[in-house]
Amino acid sequence: MRWGTDRLPHTRIIDAHGSIRARGRRRVLQKGRPKIGTKGTLARPLSKLLTGIRGFDQLSDGGFPRYRTSLLVGGPGAGKTVFALQCLVNAAKQHRGAGIFVAFEESSNQIIANSATFDWGLASLVAKKLFLMDAHLSPTLVKTGDFDLAGMLAMLAAKAQEIDAQWIVFDGIDVLLTLLQDPVAEMRELYRLRDWLADSALTAIVTAKSEGRSSEVAHYGFLEFMVDCVVRLDRRQEDRVSVQTVRITKYRGSSFAAAEFPFSFGPSGIQVGAVNPADIRNKASTERLSAGFEQLDVMLGGGVFSGSSTLITGVPGTSKTTLAGKFIEAACRRGERALFVSFDESAEQIMRNLSSVGIQLKTYVKSGLLRMYSVRTEGFSAEEHLLKISSLIREEPPRCMVIDPLTAIAKSGTLGAARTVANRLIYSIKDEQITLMVTALSETDGPGGEATDLQISTIADTWIHLSYLVRSGERNRALTIVKSRGTSHSNQVRELVLSNSGPSLSDVYTAGGEVLMGTLRWEKEAEESAKQLRQRAEFNHKRRELEFAAASTRARIASLKTDLERQRAELTFYSGEDDDHTASSTRRAGELRRRRGGDPAEAPVKKSGNGAVK
Amino acid sequence: MKRSSAKSKSPPAGLTTVVVLRLYVAGGAPNSMQAIANLESICAQYLKGGHKLEVVDVLEDPRRAMAEGVLVTPSLTKLSPQPVAQVVGNLSDKKRVLLALGLKPDVA
């Protein structure tokens, strides 16, 4: 509800303190609130207004209390002004309502200039939906005697009505109150402000400085008491890295996440690294995506699951980046949007190095399919990296992404912080159904060296480990799949061979219980092939010998057959001659007897000899 | 309603500087009432040379007050002679008011 919208303007009562009594407010408020206990939802006695600040709306369970006042407390540079202004900008941009920003510390121009680092377009908003009131007191101003805020509040009430404001921010009200130089007067004006805010239909944010690390608002204990919600912003050094945190310390009538949450300044202003919900609600896809090249896909039982996370571990130089690059290239080939986040190595350098093994990413970067993001790790907290990566994902949601190497985020800041960040990062990427491949540097090779400092191996779905095998003066890369959830995968150690046409996997030889790679493998292969040649030659030789022997046997058989024929023929001949001989002898003997004319030709003649009878 | 009690007395011969003042008040707030009383007394005592005083009630005309850059009430602005000067508070310290307005207490 707004001033004058439910009641005619003439029914407004302006009292001597400048406050406007809008009597219809409570009735309207009742209308706006959901009834307690309906629809089986939790009772929500308090209406809230979204701030639009990513993360904060989650941890405050819906934003700031509506029609109430909230206090932002923090030291210098903690981000109070940005936080408050961002609420107004978000509301104005998303057409949720206009806002008034009362600046006691900076002039309007300064605020507009300072906010130019964010993509708010504040200057264009100022005209319509956001009124910046320059309440920055001139240094030449002289103060004599007591003053009050009655006039200012009357002006703000008029302005709020004019632009139909929903939000109001008093930024740095302590600056003004200090001018009163009188604790009693300060208290009086705070009461006046509280009454005015209570009667207005505005949702208010008041910012105030805290002194030092105690984060107690100087002299303004009442300020904390009078508001319904207190948010503390804090900036401190943790292991040489600046860490900014936000914490809700009070929220009347509402549940809130009471822990301290890190936040950082992104292109759209403050982003709070809020907790992920405790329950994991990732959809489990059964679709397989190529992990880069066919041989690896075969080892993984057909590739990685869509939306899964793959961890590649290995000591420096085991070509983790190459595998990751191959994965990205495969994604781009399929026409999928991809994101390549690299730490401490420029995108140009990565593309050049990958092109030496036949992975060409430049064309995809040019076509806009692939986004390369390189960042230095030194001096940035893990939290800032997380928020930056999250905003990149939001800008252009990729289907596949690579973080190379994830372990780099642990370089700055504390290890504990880096671990939680790594976990949250992987979970948030999984929530977005993005297929992720992260590389992680392991410092020691060999058994036990597979685990990483970040302890992310437990949340990764697939874990590929790359290592060196050093033998006979050679270093060769070996690839093992340590685990791959929900899929049968090869248990073989394979040799990873890089060539101009990309990575490939070679079978390894096991000889005498040892894995042979590199030259040894080549030697073994050469030996094997020589042996095969030799065997073939021997075989050929033997076969020829046998053929020869068979041929000679056949020849012998043929000659023997000829002999047999001859002998048979001879035999036949001889037996035939004998008959002839007998016949002719008989004839001859007959003839002889006849010629002699002596004996009758009855006596049998001896077969012998020439037939001469003795 | 403007409580412009513009008390412009015709300046005596020889003096050409007319002090133009504008006082912003918030209705009948105690500080504002005090400021009016204090200012009237200062004018009567020290600005015999003639002055123009306009009293603006911010509650009556908040838009004008905002346009003119008023923040707190009561607030006094000296528009002329140059330079423009501003004093906030109930003007209880006459000497400070005069100094801030660039007027010597003795100027008659």
Tab-separated table of N, CA and C in Angstrom, chain A residues 149-244:
chain	number	residue	atom	x	y	z
A	149	LEU	N	15.009	16.348	12.582
A	149	LEU	CA	14.788	15.735	11.269
A	149	LEU	C	13.351	15.895	10.784
A	150	ALA	N	12.541	16.652	11.530
A	150	ALA	CA	11.119	16.753	11.193
A	150	ALA	C	10.928	17.223	9.759
A	151	GLY	N	11.683	18.224	9.378
A	151	GLY	CA	11.535	18.768	8.028
A	151	GLY	C	11.930	17.751	6.977
A	152	MET	N	13.061	17.094	7.228
A	152	MET	CA	13.541	16.120	6.250
A	152	MET	C	12.545	14.989	6.060
A	153	LEU	N	11.984	14.513	7.173
A	153	LEU	CA	11.045	13.403	7.082
A	153	LEU	C	9.785	13.826	6.335
A	154	ALA	N	9.391	15.064	6.508
A	154	ALA	CA	8.225	15.564	5.780
A	154	ALA	C	8.519	15.582	4.286
A	155	MET	N	9.734	16.007	3.952
A	155	MET	CA	10.121	16.043	2.540
A	155	MET	C	10.138	14.633	1.953
A	156	LEU	N	10.688	13.697	2.744
A	156	LEU	CA	10.779	12.316	2.257
A	156	LEU	C	9.396	11.698	2.099
A	157	ALA	N	8.505	12.040	3.020
A	157	ALA	CA	7.143	11.515	2.918
A	157	ALA	C	6.503	12.003	1.627
A	158	ALA	N	6.723	13.282	1.316
A	158	ALA	CA	6.146	13.844	0.095
A	158	ALA	C	6.737	13.161	-1.131
A	159	LYS	N	8.037	12.932	-1.071
A	159	LYS	CA	8.710	12.317	-2.214
A	159	LYS	C	8.260	10.867	-2.387
A	160	ALA	N	8.128	10.186	-1.255
A	160	ALA	CA	7.712	8.783	-1.305
A	160	ALA	C	6.343	8.668	-1.956
A	161	GLN	N	5.492	9.608	-1.630
A	161	GLN	CA	4.150	9.604	-2.214
A	161	GLN	C	4.227	9.906	-3.704
A	162	GLU	N	5.099	10.840	-4.024
A	162	GLU	CA	5.209	11.274	-5.412
A	162	GLU	C	5.671	10.139	-6.327
A	163	ILE	N	6.706	9.433	-5.899
A	163	ILE	CA	7.232	8.390	-6.797
A	163	ILE	C	6.706	7.005	-6.444
A	164	ASP	N	5.781	6.953	-5.483
A	164	ASP	CA	5.184	5.683	-5.085
A	164	ASP	C	6.268	4.710	-4.613
A	165	ALA	N	7.002	5.176	-3.628
A	165	ALA	CA	8.175	4.414	-3.199
A	165	ALA	C	7.790	3.232	-2.334
A	166	GLN	N	8.637	2.219	-2.415
A	166	GLN	CA	8.460	1.002	-1.639
A	166	GLN	C	9.586	0.852	-0.616
A	167	TRP	N	10.759	1.276	-1.053
A	167	TRP	CA	11.946	1.161	-0.214
A	167	TRP	C	12.442	2.547	0.182
A	168	ILE	N	13.072	2.597	1.341
A	168	ILE	CA	13.819	3.806	1.681
A	168	ILE	C	15.092	3.385	2.402
A	169	VAL	N	16.161	4.040	2.054
A	169	VAL	CA	17.443	3.732	2.682
A	169	VAL	C	17.984	4.996	3.327
A	170	PHE	N	18.392	4.882	4.564
A	170	PHE	CA	19.114	5.974	5.221
A	170	PHE	C	20.557	5.509	5.342
A	171	ASP	N	21.384	6.033	4.481
A	171	ASP	CA	22.761	5.547	4.437
A	171	ASP	C	23.674	6.435	5.278
A	172	GLY	N	24.177	5.872	6.336
A	172	GLY	CA	25.118	6.594	7.188
A	172	GLY	C	24.439	7.626	8.061
A	173	ILE	N	23.347	7.214	8.675
A	173	ILE	CA	22.587	8.175	9.480
A	173	ILE	C	23.411	8.665	10.668
A	174	ASP	N	24.385	7.874	11.056
A	174	ASP	CA	25.232	8.273	12.194
A	174	ASP	C	25.987	9.572	11.927
A	175	VAL	N	26.295	9.801	10.628
A	175	VAL	CA	27.023	11.023	10.279
A	175	VAL	C	26.210	12.252	10.672
A	176	LEU	N	24.934	12.174	10.378
A	176	LEU	CA	24.064	13.307	10.676
A	176	LEU	C	23.839	13.446	12.177
A	177	LEU	N	23.611	12.316	12.817
A	177	LEU	CA	23.289	12.368	14.238
A	177	LEU	C	24.476	12.876	15.057
A	178	THR	N	25.669	12.563	14.601
A	178	THR	CA	26.855	13.022	15.321
A	178	THR	C	26.886	14.545	15.376
A	179	LEU	N	26.337	15.164	14.332
A	179	LEU	CA	26.324	16.621	14.290
A	179	LEU	C	25.520	17.230	15.434
A	180	LEU	N	24.607	16.467	15.958
A	180	LEU	CA	23.766	16.984	17.045
A	180	LEU	C	24.584	17.217	18.315
A	181	GLN	N	25.672	16.474	18.426
A	181	GLN	CA	26.592	16.611	19.561
A	181	GLN	C	25.886	16.512	20.903
A	182	ASP	N	24.822	15.740	20.932
A	182	ASP	CA	24.059	15.654	22.174
A	182	ASP	C	23.353	14.297	22.207
A	183	PRO	N	23.763	13.406	23.105
A	183	PRO	CA	23.181	12.060	23.125
A	183	PRO	C	21.663	12.083	23.285
A	184	VAL	N	21.177	13.041	24.058
A	184	VAL	CA	19.728	13.100	24.277
A	184	VAL	C	19.019	13.442	22.969
A	185	ALA	N	19.598	14.427	22.262
A	185	ALA	CA	19.000	14.833	20.991
A	185	ALA	C	19.094	13.710	19.968
A	186	GLU	N	20.226	12.978	19.987
A	186	GLU	CA	20.373	11.849	19.058
A	186	GLU	C	19.276	10.824	19.280
A	187	MET	N	19.074	10.516	20.549
A	187	MET	CA	18.047	9.544	20.898
A	187	MET	C	16.677	10.037	20.455
A	188	ARG	N	16.450	11.319	20.678
A	188	ARG	CA	15.157	11.899	20.316
A	188	ARG	C	14.906	11.768	18.810
A	189	GLU	N	15.963	12.032	18.027
A	189	GLU	CA	15.786	11.970	16.577
A	189	GLU	C	15.629	10.534	16.088
A	190	LEU	N	16.301	9.612	16.797
A	190	LEU	CA	16.117	8.203	16.421
A	190	LEU	C	14.690	7.745	16.692
A	191	TYR	N	14.165	8.198	17.811
A	191	TYR	CA	12.764	7.885	18.122
A	191	TYR	C	11.847	8.469	17.061
A	192	ARG	N	12.185	9.687	16.669
A	192	ARG	CA	11.378	10.349	15.658
A	192	ARG	C	11.413	9.536	14.348
A	193	LEU	N	12.617	9.083	14.022
A	193	LEU	CA	12.780	8.295	12.800
A	193	LEU	C	11.992	6.988	12.894
A	194	ARG	N	12.099	6.356	14.060
A	194	ARG	CA	11.411	5.081	14.237
A	194	ARG	C	9.903	5.262	14.086
A	195	ASP	N	9.382	6.307	14.737
A	195	ASP	CA	7.940	6.550	14.646
A	195	ASP	C	7.522	6.828	13.215
A	196	TRP	N	8.346	7.597	12.548
A	196	TRP	CA	8.027	7.960	11.167
A	196	TRP	C	8.011	6.712	10.285
A	197	LEU	N	9.030	5.873	10.487
A	197	LEU	CA	9.117	4.645	9.684
A	197	LEU	C	7.967	3.700	10.002
A	198	ALA	N	7.608	3.635	11.294
A	198	ALA	CA	6.528	2.734	11.694
A	198	ALA	C	5.224	3.163	11.042
A	199	ASP	N	5.052	4.454	10.869
A	199	ASP	CA	3.809	4.953	10.300
A	199	ASP	C	3.815	4.950	8.783
A	200	SER	N	4.990	4.929	8.229
A	200	SER	CA	5.058	4.953	6.774
A	200	SER	C	4.849	3.539	6.250
A	201	ALA	N	4.532	3.435	5.013
A	201	ALA	CA	4.363	2.105	4.415
A	201	ALA	C	5.627	1.709	3.680
A	202	LEU	N	6.738	2.188	4.175
A	202	LEU	CA	8.001	1.932	3.498
A	202	LEU	C	8.748	0.793	4.175
A	203	THR	N	9.500	0.082	3.391
A	203	THR	CA	10.432	-0.895	3.929
A	203	THR	C	11.777	-0.180	3.994
A	204	ALA	N	12.320	-0.107	5.180
A	204	ALA	CA	13.478	0.766	5.355
A	204	ALA	C	14.744	-0.021	5.651
A	205	ILE	N	15.849	0.530	5.173
A	205	ILE	CA	17.165	0.008	5.526
A	205	ILE	C	17.958	1.185	6.087
A	206	VAL	N	18.490	1.006	7.256
A	206	VAL	CA	19.322	2.045	7.848
A	206	VAL	C	20.730	1.477	7.949
A	207	THR	N	21.710	2.211	7.480
A	207	THR	CA	23.075	1.713	7.629
A	207	THR	C	23.796	2.542	8.676
A	208	ALA	N	24.670	1.884	9.394
A	208	ALA	CA	25.448	2.589	10.411
A	208	ALA	C	26.813	1.937	10.529
A	209	LYS	N	27.789	2.756	10.825
A	209	LYS	CA	29.156	2.242	10.952
A	209	LYS	C	29.347	1.559	12.295
A	210	SER	N	30.174	0.547	12.298
A	210	SER	CA	30.574	-0.027	13.576
A	210	SER	C	32.046	0.282	13.748
A	211	GLU	N	32.466	0.301	14.972
A	211	GLU	CA	33.860	0.662	15.225
A	211	GLU	C	34.682	-0.579	15.501
A	212	GLY	N	35.732	-0.695	14.749
A	212	GLY	CA	36.700	-1.762	14.997
A	212	GLY	C	36.099	-3.135	14.800
A	213	ARG	N	36.675	-4.085	15.471
A	213	ARG	CA	36.294	-5.473	15.234
A	213	ARG	C	35.113	-5.891	16.087
A	214	SER	N	34.775	-5.079	17.075
A	214	SER	CA	33.693	-5.481	17.968
A	214	SER	C	32.363	-5.520	17.225
A	215	SER	N	32.306	-4.809	16.093
A	215	SER	CA	31.111	-4.686	15.268
A	215	SER	C	29.906	-4.222	16.086
A	216	GLU	N	30.179	-3.486	17.129
A	216	GLU	CA	29.105	-2.848	17.876
A	216	GLU	C	28.882	-1.476	17.266
A	217	VAL	N	27.658	-1.135	17.057
A	217	VAL	CA	27.392	0.184	16.511
A	217	VAL	C	27.692	1.214	17.598
A	218	ALA	N	28.529	2.141	17.233
A	218	ALA	CA	28.957	3.131	18.206
A	218	ALA	C	27.764	3.921	18.737
A	219	HIS	N	27.589	3.918	20.005
A	219	HIS	CA	26.596	4.736	20.709
A	219	HIS	C	25.153	4.447	20.333
A	220	TYR	N	24.938	3.523	19.418
A	220	TYR	CA	23.568	3.410	18.949
A	220	TYR	C	22.943	2.066	19.285
A	221	GLY	N	23.081	1.710	20.534
A	221	GLY	CA	22.458	0.473	20.967
A	221	GLY	C	20.975	0.487	20.662
A	222	PHE	N	20.405	1.669	20.760
A	222	PHE	CA	18.981	1.807	20.525
A	222	PHE	C	18.629	1.492	19.072
A	223	LEU	N	19.572	1.839	18.204
A	223	LEU	CA	19.353	1.606	16.778
A	223	LEU	C	19.090	0.122	16.529
A	224	GLU	N	19.881	-0.710	17.197
A	224	GLU	CA	19.700	-2.150	17.017
A	224	GLU	C	18.400	-2.621	17.630
A	225	PHE	N	18.019	-1.953	18.684
A	225	PHE	CA	16.788	-2.346	19.356
A	225	PHE	C	15.562	-1.954	18.534
A	226	MET	N	15.640	-0.796	17.916
A	226	MET	CA	14.451	-0.280	17.245
A	226	MET	C	14.142	-0.986	15.927
A	227	VAL	N	15.118	-1.675	15.368
A	227	VAL	CA	14.870	-2.299	14.073
A	227	VAL	C	14.443	-3.756	14.251
A	228	ASP	N	13.893	-4.331	13.201
A	228	ASP	CA	13.413	-5.705	13.269
A	228	ASP	C	14.427	-6.699	12.741
A	229	CYS	N	15.418	-6.167	12.034
A	229	CYS	CA	16.384	-7.072	11.424
A	229	CYS	C	17.752	-6.383	11.448
A	230	VAL	N	18.751	-7.108	11.899
A	230	VAL	CA	20.102	-6.546	11.914
A	230	VAL	C	21.012	-7.443	11.083
A	231	VAL	N	21.706	-6.834	10.127
A	231	VAL	CA	22.634	-7.571	9.277
A	231	VAL	C	24.016	-6.963	9.455
A	232	ARG	N	24.972	-7.795	9.749
A	232	ARG	CA	26.338	-7.305	9.925
A	232	ARG	C	27.183	-7.662	8.716
A	233	LEU	N	27.882	-6.664	8.228
A	233	LEU	CA	28.825	-6.887	7.144
A	233	LEU	C	30.213	-6.712	7.728
A	234	ASP	N	31.102	-7.578	7.338
A	234	ASP	CA	32.425	-7.558	7.944
A	234	ASP	C	33.482	-7.790	6.875
A	235	ARG	N	34.583	-7.066	7.008
A	235	ARG	CA	35.708	-7.302	6.111
A	235	ARG	C	36.945	-7.522	6.967
A	236	ARG	N	37.627	-8.599	6.735
A	236	ARG	CA	38.832	-8.859	7.520
A	236	ARG	C	39.858	-9.601	6.668
A	237	GLN	N	41.051	-9.664	7.197
A	237	GLN	CA	42.134	-10.344	6.494
A	237	GLN	C	42.259	-11.763	7.027
A	238	GLU	N	42.281	-12.705	6.113
A	238	GLU	CA	42.463	-14.092	6.521
A	238	GLU	C	43.578	-14.651	5.658
A	239	ASP	N	44.694	-14.896	6.277
A	239	ASP	CA	45.830	-15.435	5.546
A	239	ASP	C	46.134	-14.574	4.314
A	240	ARG	N	46.246	-13.301	4.516
A	240	ARG	CA	46.621	-12.303	3.518
A	240	ARG	C	45.547	-12.068	2.452
A	241	VAL	N	44.440	-12.713	2.593
A	241	VAL	CA	43.380	-12.502	1.618
A	241	VAL	C	42.213	-11.826	2.313
A	242	SER	N	41.650	-10.831	1.644
A	242	SER	CA	40.523	-10.124	2.222
A	242	SER	C	39.273	-10.985	2.116
A	243	VAL	N	38.628	-11.157	3.236
A	243	VAL	CA	37.422	-11.977	3.265
A	243	VAL	C	36.268	-11.108	3.727
A	244	GLN	N	35.201	-11.119	2.964
A	244	GLN	CA	34.040	-10.337	3.354
A	244	GLN	C	32.923	-11.280	3.743
